[in-house]
């Protein structure tokens, strides 16, 4: 086997090609970092496989936030209800109906989304290839891992690929390579836990059945021999069926189980309903186990997804939990690598996600046993107890956690309750998902979700609840007291002692105003708005965030959509103290995007510019001249930016955000949008 001469250097090496690794890689690339993904199998060329297939509300929200959900929305199946059958008779309000009830009124993604894992992975690989066609290496195998803290790329990974051995040097490595993780093994991280004797079957097929619901929604079929049988429609006319494999079948056949055996067992599992197989796409038999790694972070080595925790598919948590791992870790890692966050922030990944995984494992032990038809001893159930009643109770009691909306994190440097004054009801949100609400941007009466206005850009979102509007014969504007507080806050943020001027630029603003009817945002607020402005005519946002319209508030939302901090409208210095605990100081000189900066002005010709755009500098432009730039058709580029990192936007005016490689655009009349990353 030949060896390559020179190691390749990247910021992050990801081992594993499943959803967890691919989402993390995608987000790191969006942050402008370099990554390699190595995967043992060439999944792009593999035949259809199912594996995980059910996404819950919070996971879909997160995929929407990062720009992936729209790519898969036309593929998957929207499951909005569930029915439970026992002896062919419907049992109302039992089984998987907990999903509907737990999501009701709490999210606009109030459904489960059924899509086979291969579709997710194919979509993510395509999204990654748009940013870096060479990022994913498959088939490629990690064979050795060494850490040298004295090196600026301290991790050295040995990789076998296409008959040759190469070395990858990276600053961090993420093991998302499954339950038999090579990264975990090479790093000697213990993986304690237990295994059940039960074996489960999962299959995807085109079927014909007389089950009353058909493919309208999902179902649970309560069976004495096969446990709580799963029936759910999934993408492309397929149905996912899952059940417990009878012990006598495995004891007789062992590893010689065939597709014919699986089909025969499935027919028995769904009785009294009929089942005819038209096409069996994929099936698997696997053993149930629950394990959690001793740590999710060891120096520059991270574990995520099944490499960090394994459990049954009983509550359909595998891919969902991996998405939470990825979106929790990616922004922290990107912030550290970009020099914005202190490295201590990385410790919160282990503290937050490992604690959540431990809770899941305890829940899964009960769910797996109950689905398999066994009531755990600690329930102290009577001998004639119905196992499905206990399963329904466990599902209902843990519904919010299961669908992800109720996942929360304890107090730490990122989740901080205000220590000044009487605790606010907003404090109850800290460490929890930021509620989504309907708001309206100025002008058209077009409803917009808060989560649409605060898309994932790898930054903290600072929500300024400015207070309530009052109407007068001449105008509609903030009440006098609210206007004074807002003006004071804007002056503080513009001062040279605020977080906006002293700390790394890892935040964006959104001003939320209670009421409607404002004709011009700056006039309504009494000063130029902080960030964009959105109006809350019904007061829903103020209610869900426990803000008094007469008082207002500042709420800080982490990049992963978790509420991190709150302060009163006169608490700008408290926000500075909060950020100072983990954000690094702003770099000296021009380039702090949150403060008054100097811009280099360059002109472009709109004629014959179908490919790359060359830009020349001619003088300087201050932020206050933004309107001039918009009128004269220029591209504005920060003096401190490197040309290779700039996103050029052709046929429009763009203020380009170097930090997120994105652009806020002013589209000129009759111009179309075209963006290209150069370099």
XYZ file of C-alpha atoms in Angstrom:
679
model
C 0.000 0.000 0.000
C 1.529 3.328 -1.098
C 1.860 6.398 1.101
C 1.312 10.021 0.129
C 4.260 12.353 0.650
C 2.631 15.389 2.234
C -0.098 15.516 4.890
C -3.183 17.549 4.135
C -4.183 20.131 6.725
C -7.750 21.024 7.651
C -9.433 22.728 10.561
C -11.652 19.758 11.421
C -11.610 16.077 10.459
C -14.937 14.282 10.753
C -14.946 10.499 10.861
C -18.241 8.988 9.739
C -20.633 9.789 6.915
C -24.009 9.743 8.652
C -26.331 12.706 9.331
C -24.464 13.825 12.473
C -21.086 14.110 10.744
C -22.527 15.613 7.566
C -24.590 18.288 9.350
C -21.578 19.271 11.443
C -19.376 19.450 8.347
C -22.003 21.485 6.497
C -22.224 24.048 9.314
C -18.454 24.306 9.671
C -18.110 24.909 5.934
C -20.787 27.607 6.136
C -18.614 29.256 8.785
C -15.732 29.400 6.316
C -13.687 26.592 7.859
C -11.946 23.708 6.113
C -13.115 20.154 6.772
C -12.572 16.596 5.618
C -15.189 13.888 6.092
C -13.989 10.286 5.842
C -16.494 7.463 5.555
C -15.731 3.743 5.467
C -18.352 3.026 2.776
C -19.186 4.870 -0.413
C -22.763 5.547 0.615
C -23.468 7.681 -2.427
C -23.274 4.524 -4.549
C -25.005 2.170 -2.116
C -28.474 0.858 -2.845
C -31.359 2.301 -0.865
C -31.128 1.782 2.877
C -33.550 2.918 5.540
C -31.989 3.009 9.002
C -33.371 6.017 10.878
C -36.487 7.483 9.298
C -38.477 9.617 11.753
C -37.751 13.258 12.529
C -39.605 15.066 15.298
C -40.639 18.715 15.534
C -37.480 20.221 17.006
C -35.206 18.346 14.617
C -37.214 19.634 11.658
C -37.045 23.159 13.103
C -33.264 22.875 13.295
C -32.991 21.537 9.739
C -35.142 24.454 8.629
C -32.942 26.915 10.532
C -29.786 25.707 8.795
C -31.311 25.665 5.317
C -31.703 21.914 4.772
C -35.380 21.169 5.367
C -36.596 22.857 2.187
C -34.345 20.516 0.198
C -36.086 17.424 1.587
C -39.629 18.691 2.192
C -40.932 17.228 -1.079
C -39.363 13.823 -0.412
C -40.513 12.853 3.069
C -43.938 11.980 4.442
C -45.734 14.309 6.868
C -47.171 12.203 9.676
C -49.769 14.240 11.551
C -51.644 11.581 13.473
C -51.436 8.046 14.818
C -53.810 5.215 15.648
C -53.373 2.286 18.020
C -54.963 -1.099 17.305
C -55.462 -4.062 19.628
C -57.035 -7.236 18.231
C -57.987 -5.199 15.167
C -59.929 -2.640 17.208
C -58.881 1.002 17.496
C -57.815 2.133 20.982
C -58.339 5.926 21.198
C -55.649 8.319 22.492
C -52.970 5.705 23.027
C -49.508 5.055 21.611
C -47.892 7.523 19.211
C -50.679 10.103 19.483
C -48.504 11.746 22.155
C -46.480 13.387 19.357
C -49.468 15.373 18.118
C -50.468 16.500 21.598
C -46.935 17.493 22.638
C -46.423 19.682 19.555
C -49.844 21.343 19.533
C -49.576 25.131 19.856
C -45.818 25.038 20.477
C -44.366 24.862 16.969
C -45.319 25.432 13.361
C -43.695 22.079 12.614
C -46.398 20.182 14.472
C -45.827 16.845 12.766
C -43.383 13.995 12.480
C -41.451 13.833 9.229
C -40.790 10.357 7.867
C -37.840 10.134 5.486
C -35.280 7.365 5.114
C -31.752 8.166 6.217
C -30.196 7.717 2.777
C -32.214 10.647 1.421
C -30.978 12.849 4.274
C -27.369 11.832 3.670
C -27.577 12.309 -0.104
C -29.030 15.790 0.419
C -26.349 16.778 2.915
C -23.535 15.511 0.693
C -24.914 17.599 -2.171
C -25.091 20.684 0.050
C -21.506 20.122 1.182
C -20.304 19.624 -2.397
C -21.720 23.031 -3.334
C -19.247 24.600 -0.895
C -16.357 22.133 -1.214
C -16.563 19.300 -3.768
C -13.516 17.604 -2.214
C -14.654 17.613 1.422
C -16.086 14.071 1.568
C -13.727 11.101 1.128
C -15.280 7.651 0.672
C -14.462 4.882 0.969
C -11.788 5.922 3.461
C -10.819 4.374 6.787
C -9.189 5.849 9.880
C -6.383 3.556 11.078
C -4.441 5.643 13.599
C -4.858 8.785 15.666
C -2.193 10.754 17.527
C -2.362 14.034 19.456
C 0.554 16.450 19.852
C -0.598 19.544 21.803
C 2.538 21.473 20.786
C 1.484 21.457 17.122
C -0.829 24.110 15.664
C -2.702 21.177 14.077
C -2.396 18.857 17.083
C -4.322 15.868 15.727
C -2.622 13.579 13.214
C -4.889 10.996 11.592
C -3.717 8.156 9.379
C -6.220 7.339 6.649
C -6.400 4.501 4.126
C -8.086 5.538 0.902
C -8.054 4.037 -2.591
C -5.133 1.750 -1.832
C -2.909 4.431 -0.347
C -2.148 5.759 3.116
C -2.330 9.480 3.819
C -2.010 11.708 6.857
C -4.535 14.369 7.784
C -3.473 17.027 10.272
C -6.291 18.913 11.941
C -7.065 21.148 14.879
C -10.005 19.015 16.009
C -11.386 15.591 15.141
C -15.018 14.547 15.541
C -15.865 10.880 15.841
C -19.363 10.417 14.463
C -18.613 6.941 13.201
C -21.318 4.905 14.879
C -21.658 2.547 17.804
C -18.406 0.752 16.911
C -16.546 4.062 16.702
C -12.899 3.857 15.666
C -12.264 7.353 17.043
C -13.649 6.363 20.428
C -11.596 3.163 20.446
C -8.329 4.830 19.376
C -8.898 7.560 21.969
C -9.505 4.908 24.650
C -12.774 6.471 25.770
C -14.867 3.968 27.709
C -18.370 3.139 26.467
C -20.206 1.558 29.404
C -23.756 0.304 29.227
C -25.986 -2.729 28.920
C -27.446 -4.928 26.202
C -30.863 -6.500 26.052
C -31.462 -10.020 24.794
C -34.218 -8.695 22.547
C -33.685 -8.356 18.802
C -35.756 -6.019 16.720
C -36.651 -5.954 13.026
C -37.013 -2.857 10.872
C -38.011 -3.004 7.194
C -39.051 -0.671 4.385
C -41.305 -1.979 1.642
C -44.080 -1.322 -0.822
C -46.979 -3.233 0.694
C -50.692 -3.862 0.337
C -52.792 -4.251 3.492
C -56.333 -3.952 4.790
C -55.234 -1.964 7.855
C -57.966 0.732 8.102
C -55.630 3.740 8.092
C -53.737 2.648 4.975
C -51.030 5.281 4.465
C -52.982 8.148 6.011
C -50.824 8.214 9.131
C -48.825 5.995 11.482
C -50.072 3.225 13.734
C -49.117 0.991 16.610
C -50.388 -2.595 16.547
C -50.364 -4.165 19.987
C -49.244 -7.781 19.682
C -48.667 -10.346 22.409
C -45.832 -12.067 20.515
C -44.292 -9.175 18.558
C -44.549 -6.332 21.054
C -45.749 -2.882 20.074
C -45.559 -3.121 16.280
C -44.634 0.020 14.345
C -46.445 0.936 11.132
C -45.651 4.251 9.462
C -45.679 5.577 5.915
C -42.391 6.978 4.668
C -41.061 8.447 1.437
C -41.774 7.252 -2.112
C -44.708 5.002 -1.306
C -42.793 2.895 1.202
C -44.006 1.762 4.612
C -41.731 1.247 7.609
C -42.690 -1.772 9.752
C -40.930 -2.619 13.000
C -41.420 -5.420 15.515
C -39.699 -7.657 18.047
C -38.168 -10.785 16.536
C -39.388 -13.870 18.355
C -36.616 -15.571 20.331
C -37.341 -18.969 18.803
C -36.800 -17.598 15.286
C -33.352 -16.256 16.099
C -32.449 -19.283 18.217
C -33.240 -21.526 15.236
C -31.765 -19.483 12.382
C -29.202 -17.202 14.019
C -27.394 -15.237 11.337
C -29.120 -17.176 8.539
C -32.310 -15.144 8.638
C -33.513 -14.374 5.108
C -35.824 -11.833 3.517
C -38.463 -14.552 3.213
C -38.329 -15.151 6.967
C -38.629 -11.410 7.640
C -41.674 -11.115 5.375
C -43.315 -14.129 7.029
C -42.729 -12.732 10.523
C -44.021 -9.305 9.476
C -47.289 -10.836 8.240
C -47.788 -12.471 11.626
C -46.807 -9.297 13.496
C -49.539 -7.129 11.928
C -52.369 -9.657 12.371
C -55.341 -9.546 12.247
C -54.615 -7.270 9.285
C -53.408 -8.714 5.990
C -50.002 -7.858 4.543
C -48.726 -8.434 1.006
C -45.198 -7.466 -0.007
C -44.890 -5.903 -3.468
C -41.260 -4.838 -3.037
C -38.941 -5.199 -0.043
C -36.321 -2.430 -0.213
C -34.372 -2.952 2.995
C -34.479 -4.829 6.289
C -32.321 -5.290 9.355
C -32.226 -7.318 12.564
C -30.374 -5.768 15.466
C -29.847 -6.164 19.188
C -30.992 -3.562 21.691
C -28.412 -1.855 23.903
C -27.983 1.376 25.828
C -24.528 2.926 26.203
C -23.062 6.395 26.857
C -19.397 7.318 26.429
C -17.557 8.418 29.568
C -16.898 11.767 27.915
C -17.929 13.457 24.664
C -14.748 15.584 24.646
C -11.173 14.555 25.295
C -8.767 17.330 24.363
C -9.218 18.026 20.637
C -11.277 14.833 20.175
C -15.094 14.936 20.174
C -17.703 12.195 19.972
C -21.173 12.724 18.517
C -24.161 10.677 17.416
C -24.021 6.913 17.911
C -20.292 7.111 18.643
C -21.247 8.941 21.842
C -24.500 7.178 22.755
C -26.464 4.177 21.516
C -30.018 3.168 22.281
C -32.970 1.420 20.717
C -35.099 2.908 17.967
C -38.132 2.490 20.206
C -38.698 6.219 20.632
C -37.114 7.051 17.239
C -34.351 9.100 18.833
C -31.231 8.113 16.872
C -31.123 10.645 14.039
C -32.939 13.242 16.149
C -30.329 13.080 18.904
C -27.525 13.264 16.347
C -29.008 16.458 14.897
C -29.029 17.997 18.381
C -25.398 16.957 18.877
C -24.350 18.477 15.551
C -26.131 21.794 15.966
C -24.867 22.127 19.545
C -21.236 21.436 18.662
C -20.775 23.097 15.268
C -21.267 26.733 16.262
C -19.089 26.358 19.352
C -16.274 24.799 17.367
C -16.601 27.400 14.607
C -16.555 30.234 17.132
C -13.368 28.939 18.736
C -11.634 28.338 15.407
C -12.581 31.811 14.161
C -11.089 33.334 17.305
C -14.396 34.616 18.658
C -15.077 32.200 21.530
C -12.859 31.131 24.389
C -11.900 27.467 24.183
C -13.633 26.800 27.512
C -16.955 27.019 25.655
C -16.189 23.635 24.089
C -16.564 22.006 27.509
C -20.261 22.921 27.465
C -20.794 20.473 24.592
C -19.973 17.545 26.857
C -21.875 19.022 29.807
C -25.025 19.696 27.794
C -25.226 16.839 25.332
C -23.922 14.071 27.592
C -26.447 14.967 30.292
C -29.210 14.909 27.685
C -27.981 11.532 26.385
C -27.963 10.059 29.895
C -31.586 11.120 30.347
C -32.436 9.560 26.990
C -30.742 6.287 27.902
C -32.742 5.927 31.094
C -35.936 6.649 29.173
C -34.943 4.237 26.404
C -34.399 1.366 28.834
C -38.046 1.620 29.837
C -39.359 2.197 26.307
C -37.361 -0.680 24.800
C -38.537 -3.100 27.474
C -42.174 -2.032 27.165
C -42.184 -2.186 23.345
C -40.693 -5.671 23.671
C -43.643 -6.628 25.883
C -41.866 -6.543 29.270
C -42.764 -4.256 32.187
C -39.603 -3.160 34.066
C -39.469 -4.250 37.694
C -39.272 -0.713 39.065
C -42.831 -0.056 37.850
C -44.087 -2.527 40.502
C -46.895 -3.535 38.149
C -49.468 -6.174 39.139
C -49.113 -9.573 37.396
C -52.066 -8.965 35.057
C -51.019 -5.425 34.050
C -51.308 -4.351 30.401
C -47.812 -3.488 29.178
C -49.215 -1.054 26.604
C -50.853 1.067 29.295
C -47.447 1.550 30.898
C -45.851 2.298 27.524
C -48.462 4.959 26.856
C -47.783 6.495 30.272
C -44.026 6.667 29.631
C -44.574 8.195 26.186
C -46.975 10.813 27.548
C -44.821 11.810 30.529
C -41.754 12.268 28.318
C -43.460 13.599 25.196
C -41.916 17.072 25.180
C -38.397 15.691 25.593
C -38.997 13.002 22.965
C -40.035 15.444 20.224
C -37.153 17.735 21.187
C -39.101 20.847 22.148
C -38.550 20.140 25.843
C -34.804 19.494 25.704
C -33.073 21.946 28.025
C -29.624 22.625 29.412
C -28.508 23.502 32.923
C -26.944 26.784 33.975
C -23.420 27.314 32.637
C -21.356 30.084 31.082
C -23.729 30.167 28.077
C -26.982 29.796 30.032
C -26.965 32.453 32.705
C -29.793 33.665 34.907
C -29.617 37.350 35.751
C -28.271 37.966 39.247
C -29.601 41.510 39.402
C -33.046 42.288 40.742
C -36.061 40.050 41.202
C -35.982 36.922 38.987
C -38.053 37.430 35.869
C -40.440 34.907 34.292
C -38.113 35.091 31.290
C -35.493 33.355 33.429
C -37.579 30.177 33.166
C -36.726 30.113 29.447
C -32.969 30.184 29.945
C -31.430 26.942 28.736
C -34.610 26.097 26.803
C -35.607 26.411 23.148
C -36.541 29.948 22.141
C -40.289 29.935 21.323
C -41.295 30.567 17.730
C -44.008 33.157 17.030
C -45.600 34.988 14.123
C -44.297 38.504 13.519
C -44.637 41.063 10.736
C -41.913 43.014 9.003
C -42.684 46.655 8.157
C -45.134 47.222 5.327
C -46.908 44.199 3.824
C -49.226 42.191 6.043
C -47.188 39.056 5.423
C -46.724 36.858 8.498
C -43.147 35.805 9.194
C -41.963 33.379 11.848
C -39.408 34.558 14.374
C -37.256 31.576 13.413
C -37.305 32.785 9.797
C -35.972 36.165 10.905
C -33.307 34.547 13.081
C -31.889 31.921 10.743
C -28.787 30.008 11.768
C -25.782 32.172 10.868
C -23.432 31.000 13.609
C -24.166 34.108 15.697
C -26.091 34.954 18.825
C -29.373 36.716 18.163
C -30.093 39.620 20.505
C -33.846 40.164 20.621
C -34.733 43.692 21.716
C -38.325 43.753 22.985
C -38.672 47.518 22.600
C -42.126 47.890 24.143
C -45.580 48.944 23.005
C -46.702 51.324 20.284
C -49.143 54.131 20.996
C -51.310 55.821 18.400
C -51.765 59.585 18.228
C -53.587 61.795 15.718
C -50.292 62.393 13.931
C -48.301 59.173 14.214
C -47.847 55.688 15.693
C -44.759 55.313 17.861
C -43.375 53.826 21.064
C -44.720 55.118 24.333
C -42.549 57.866 25.783
C -41.082 55.643 28.497
C -40.311 52.800 26.069
C -38.803 55.209 23.536
C -36.486 56.635 26.194
C -35.305 53.153 27.221
C -34.736 52.153 23.609
C -32.779 55.317 22.850
C -30.620 54.813 25.938
C -29.920 51.216 24.893
C -28.915 52.198 21.359
C -26.573 54.854 22.759
C -25.007 52.317 25.096
C -24.506 49.768 22.319
C -22.818 52.428 20.175
C -20.493 53.398 23.031
C -16.903 52.202 23.210
C -17.566 50.180 26.394
C -20.366 47.977 25.070
C -20.054 44.379 23.939
C -20.728 45.537 20.372
C -17.470 47.494 20.307
C -15.238 45.561 22.686
C -15.957 41.905 21.910
C -15.733 39.620 18.890
C -18.603 40.289 16.455
C -20.648 37.165 17.070
C -24.127 38.648 17.384
C -26.970 40.077 15.328
C -29.918 42.176 16.455
C -33.679 42.003 15.958
C -36.023 44.623 17.415
C -39.517 43.338 18.269
C -42.242 45.948 18.794
C -45.592 45.259 20.483
C -48.406 46.481 18.244
C -48.862 47.460 14.610
C -49.537 50.446 12.393
C -46.076 52.004 12.447
C -45.369 53.842 9.208
C -41.591 54.075 9.450
C -39.470 52.098 11.890
C -37.017 54.819 12.910
C -39.853 57.276 13.555
C -41.820 54.684 15.492
C -38.807 53.840 17.655
C -37.494 57.377 17.969
C -34.089 56.347 16.623
C -32.514 54.034 14.070
C -33.474 50.427 14.893
C -31.045 47.872 16.226
C -30.995 45.319 13.415
C -34.203 44.637 11.571
C -37.582 45.525 13.055
C -40.525 43.158 13.435
C -43.989 43.911 14.770
C -46.048 41.775 17.133
C -49.664 42.922 16.663
C -51.227 40.213 18.830
C -48.635 40.353 21.600
C -47.884 36.633 21.201
C -44.121 37.141 21.314
C -44.356 39.240 24.457
C -46.520 36.583 26.120
C -44.321 33.622 25.170
C -41.175 35.468 26.256
C -42.874 36.790 29.423
C -42.145 40.425 28.573
C -44.314 43.272 29.832
C -45.049 45.601 26.883
C -44.646 48.619 29.149
C -41.170 47.517 30.234
C -39.514 45.718 27.331
C -36.547 43.365 27.690
C -33.370 42.063 26.078
C -33.256 38.331 25.318
C -30.110 36.639 24.018
C -30.650 33.518 21.887
C -27.723 31.223 21.190
C -26.887 30.206 17.601
C -28.570 26.830 18.204
C -31.843 28.471 19.228
C -31.452 28.112 23.009
C -32.196 31.108 25.252
C -28.933 32.079 26.937
C -29.624 35.284 28.856
C -32.113 38.039 29.550
C -31.812 41.583 30.819
C -34.014 44.611 31.331
C -33.932 47.414 28.773
C -31.455 49.302 30.946
C -29.303 46.173 31.288
C -26.939 46.688 28.372
C -23.979 46.396 30.727
C -25.385 43.086 31.988
C -25.355 41.800 28.412
C -21.745 42.943 28.120
C -20.891 41.042 31.305
C -22.650 37.942 29.945
C -20.739 37.967 26.651
C -17.448 38.925 28.325
C -17.415 35.567 30.105
C -16.828 33.656 26.858
C -16.350 36.010 23.882
C -12.827 37.095 23.045
C -11.950 40.785 22.681
C -12.568 42.381 19.313
C -9.555 42.500 17.047
C -7.804 45.853 16.906
C -8.350 48.093 13.925
C -11.117 48.199 11.335
C -13.270 45.175 10.799
C -15.481 44.915 13.866
C -18.754 44.526 12.053
C -20.811 45.595 15.072
C -19.204 49.018 15.513
C -18.564 52.031 13.303
C -16.010 50.805 10.787
C -14.220 51.966 7.696
C -15.083 50.305 4.425
C -13.100 50.115 1.213
C -15.189 51.183 -1.738
C -14.893 49.322 -5.010
C -16.801 49.740 -8.230
C -17.789 47.004 -10.651
C -18.947 47.130 -14.225
C -22.254 45.378 -14.840
C -21.369 44.772 -18.484
C -20.116 41.352 -19.580
C -19.768 40.187 -15.962
C -20.928 36.591 -16.282
C -18.064 34.997 -14.380
C -15.688 36.334 -11.723
C -15.888 39.976 -10.677
C -12.712 41.979 -10.240
C -12.879 44.759 -7.694
C -10.685 47.817 -7.408
C -10.431 50.167 -4.454
C -10.818 53.909 -4.711
C -11.084 55.725 -1.438
C -13.044 55.081 1.708
C -16.667 54.878 2.710
C -18.001 55.171 6.251
C -20.987 53.162 7.519
C -23.068 56.326 7.540
C -22.798 56.444 3.756
C -24.684 53.200 3.233
C -27.466 54.975 1.366
C -24.886 56.413 -1.031
C -23.595 52.930 -1.722
C -27.070 51.621 -2.389
C -27.745 54.363 -4.899
C -24.494 54.180 -6.793
C -24.284 50.457 -7.443
C -21.145 49.456 -5.597
C -19.917 46.467 -3.702
C -18.672 47.335 -0.243
C -15.892 45.203 1.204
C -14.281 45.514 4.627
C -10.654 46.611 4.475
C -9.601 43.754 6.783
C -11.131 41.026 4.640
C -9.065 38.777 2.425
C -10.153 38.675 -1.199
C -10.256 34.861 -1.170
C -12.956 34.951 1.509
C -15.256 37.490 -0.123
C -18.617 36.507 -1.566
C -19.068 38.578 -4.732
C -22.666 39.394 -5.602
C -23.258 40.322 -9.209
C -25.997 42.646 -10.536
C -26.933 43.978 -7.131
C -25.578 45.974 -4.268
C -24.341 43.889 -1.353
C -22.984 44.572 2.084
C -20.973 41.400 2.500
C -20.607 39.712 5.844
C -17.101 38.245 5.960
C -17.807 36.432 9.215
C -20.601 34.227 7.893
C -19.751 34.300 4.179
C -23.248 35.617 3.504
C -24.624 38.869 2.192
C -27.344 41.329 3.016
C -28.483 42.596 -0.338
C -30.228 45.626 -1.790
C -31.569 44.478 -5.135
C -31.619 47.202 -7.765
C -34.629 47.519 -10.127
C -34.840 44.789 -12.765
C -31.699 43.051 -11.475
C -31.435 39.357 -10.721
C -29.551 37.725 -7.875
C -26.391 35.764 -8.489
C -23.772 34.937 -5.880
C -20.446 33.213 -6.301
C -17.764 32.416 -3.768
C -14.298 33.034 -5.197
C -11.168 31.226 -4.002
